[in-house]
C-alpha cells in the first residue's frame, strides 16, 4: 500500500457529498468535488512534465484552488514548495535556483517578473489568481478528472518549506509523507477532531500552521472548513456561529479580545480555540477566558517538525506554557554547548525526536548535521525548560540570548518583569552592540494610551527585581512592535533599527 499523504487522506473521506470547504460568498467544495478538481489538476501537472519527486513552487494568493493544487501535487507524487506571497521577485529567484522546480505557479501579476527566472532555470511557469483562475486552471479545466494516484513511500519527500530565516539564507526543510501524515493524525486524536467539526480557517496556507496543522488535520478527520482569505476580526466574530473550532496566532486573539462581539454567548457552542506560531501572552489568555469561558489551547511547533507539544485537551491548560510532548514525540532540554541533557526546571535548548521531525535541509548536508545530535534529536534553537509537572515552557530563541559584560541575559525574564508594570502593554528586550559590554540590554516598550511611564520609571521599577547586569541600559518607547503575518515578533528588525544606539 502507498505510504503517501494522499492515500491516507483518501482513506478518511467521510462521503463524497460532505462539504470540505465553504466560503462566506457561498462557494461549496465537497470531498467529491475535491477528488474531481485535484484529478484534473494532477493530469495538468503531468501534461506539464511534472514527474514524481519534481518540485512544484507555488507563490499564489490563498484560495480553495490553491489547496486543491497542493493536494494535486501530492497525487502526482511530486514535491510541493509553497512560498510566502510577501516574497519579492529577487527572493523568489533564490528559491527557484535552490530548489530547481519543474513548474512555478504564480499570481498573474507576477508573471512578467518571474518569466525570465523560470526560463533561465528551465521551469515551466503558470498562473493562478485569488479567484482560482489563470493559465493553470485553464489547463486543468481541459484535463480529465480520472487520475491514478502515484504511490509514494512514507519516507519520500512530500514538501519543502523554506524557513523564515531571520539570519542568513533561508533553508528548505524537507518534509516527508510520514512527517506530515503522522503529525496531523496525532492532532486529530489529541484535539478530538471529527467529521462533525467545522474549522474557521483564517491562516495563510504557505506556512506549516495553516497548511498542515489546520487544513491537513481537518481533512484527516473528515471535517469541514469555513475558508477566509485572511483574518478579519469583524468577519471572524460574524462567522463564529457556523464553526466549532478556530486555530489562530496570538495577534488574532489580541484582536478578538478587543472586539465587543467576543462574548460568552457568541462562543458558547465552540469546541476549541488553539494558538501557536508565537508566544501567547498570559494576559491575552486570561482576558479571553474572562470574556468567553474558554481556555485557549496553546501549542508549539515549527516548520522543521510540525507540532511538538500541546496543552492538554482535557487537563489544565496553563497560560505561558506550551503543554506536553505529543504522543510518540520526545522533547528534552539540553545544554546548548555540551549537549548534556538537563533535569526538570533547568533552562537549555529544546531538542525533539519523533516521526514528525523533518528529513534535513534541502541540499545542505553540513547544516543538517550541525542541527542534529548523534542520537537523532533535532536541536530546535528554542530555549526552554520542562517543569516538574512535565509542562514545556519556552523562554526564547537561542539566538536572542543577550551576552552583556560576559553574563547571559534571557530576554524573556526581563520582558516578563516589564510587562507587569502598570501602563505597559508589551515589551521586547534585545541586545544592541555596546562598546563596553559587548551587548547592551535594551528594552523596547509599548505603553497603554495615556500612560505617563518614562524610561527612568521602568529602570527604577526593575532595580530591586533584577540583578544589575540584567537591567536595561536603555528603554525605548514605540507605538507597536514589528510582527510578521504569523504574529512572530521580529527582533531582528528591532536590533537593526537600534544597532547604533550605544555609539
Ligand atoms: P516557524 O518555523 O515559522 O513555524 O517558526 C517556529 C518557531 O515559532 C519556533 O521555533 C518557536 O520559536 C516559535 N513558536 C511556535 N509556537 C510557539 C509558541 N506557542 N510559543 C512560543 N514560540 C512559539
Short mmCIF file of C-alpha atoms and ligand atoms in Angstrom, two decimals, residues 161-165 207-209 250 275-280 297-309 311 320-322 378 380-383 393-400 412 484 486 488, ligand 1:
data_model
loop_
_atom_site.label_atom_id
_atom_site.label_comp_id
_atom_site.label_asym_id
_atom_site.label_seq_id
_atom_site.Cartn_x
_atom_site.Cartn_y
_atom_site.Cartn_z
CA UNK A 161 9.08 24.59 3.25
CA UNK A 162 11.62 27.35 3.43
CA UNK A 163 12.16 28.61 6.98
CA UNK A 164 11.57 32.28 7.59
CA UNK A 165 15.32 32.64 8.25
CA UNK A 207 3.09 28.16 6.19
CA UNK A 208 3.08 24.96 8.26
CA UNK A 209 0.39 26.26 10.64
CA UNK A 250 -1.53 35.28 19.15
CA UNK A 275 -2.94 29.31 19.45
CA UNK A 276 0.61 28.97 18.22
CA UNK A 277 3.44 30.15 15.96
CA UNK A 278 4.45 32.73 18.57
CA UNK A 279 4.02 33.09 22.34
CA UNK A 280 0.54 33.94 23.58
CA UNK A 297 -5.14 25.75 24.00
CA UNK A 298 -1.56 26.81 23.28
CA UNK A 299 0.76 24.51 21.38
CA UNK A 300 4.29 24.68 20.00
CA UNK A 301 5.71 23.63 16.69
CA UNK A 302 7.94 24.72 13.86
CA UNK A 303 8.42 24.28 10.13
CA UNK A 304 11.03 21.54 10.62
CA UNK A 305 8.93 19.44 12.99
CA UNK A 306 5.26 20.28 12.74
CA UNK A 307 3.68 20.22 16.19
CA UNK A 308 5.86 19.13 19.10
CA UNK A 309 3.88 19.92 22.23
CA UNK A 311 -1.55 21.83 26.27
CA UNK A 320 2.54 30.79 29.38
CA UNK A 321 3.29 27.10 28.74
CA UNK A 322 3.06 25.04 25.56
CA UNK A 378 16.85 17.79 16.40
CA UNK A 380 15.30 23.35 17.75
CA UNK A 381 17.14 26.54 18.69
CA UNK A 382 14.32 27.37 21.10
CA UNK A 383 15.37 27.96 24.69
CA UNK A 393 7.93 26.43 28.79
CA UNK A 394 9.55 28.44 26.02
CA UNK A 395 11.89 31.18 27.16
CA UNK A 396 13.03 32.47 23.78
CA UNK A 397 15.21 31.72 20.79
CA UNK A 398 18.85 30.71 21.40
CA UNK A 399 19.97 33.44 19.03
CA UNK A 400 18.05 36.07 21.04
CA UNK A 412 12.02 36.72 28.40
CA UNK A 484 5.21 39.26 10.57
CA UNK A 486 2.30 34.74 11.58
CA UNK A 488 6.07 36.46 15.14
P1 LIG B 1 8.02 28.50 12.09
O1 LIG B 1 9.06 27.57 11.61
O2 LIG B 1 7.83 29.70 11.22
O3 LIG B 1 6.72 27.82 12.37
O4 LIG B 1 8.53 29.08 13.47
C1 LIG B 1 8.77 28.20 14.53
C2 LIG B 1 9.12 28.95 15.78
O5 LIG B 1 8.00 29.70 16.26
C3 LIG B 1 9.52 28.05 16.89
O6 LIG B 1 10.84 27.58 16.76
C4 LIG B 1 9.29 28.95 18.09
O7 LIG B 1 10.40 29.82 18.26
C5 LIG B 1 8.08 29.77 17.68
N1 LIG B 1 6.84 29.26 18.27
C6 LIG B 1 5.92 28.46 17.72
N2 LIG B 1 4.91 28.24 18.59
C7 LIG B 1 5.21 28.90 19.73
C8 LIG B 1 4.57 29.07 20.99
N3 LIG B 1 3.39 28.55 21.27
N4 LIG B 1 5.21 29.83 21.92
C9 LIG B 1 6.40 30.39 21.65
N5 LIG B 1 7.05 30.29 20.48
C10 LIG B 1 6.45 29.55 19.52
#
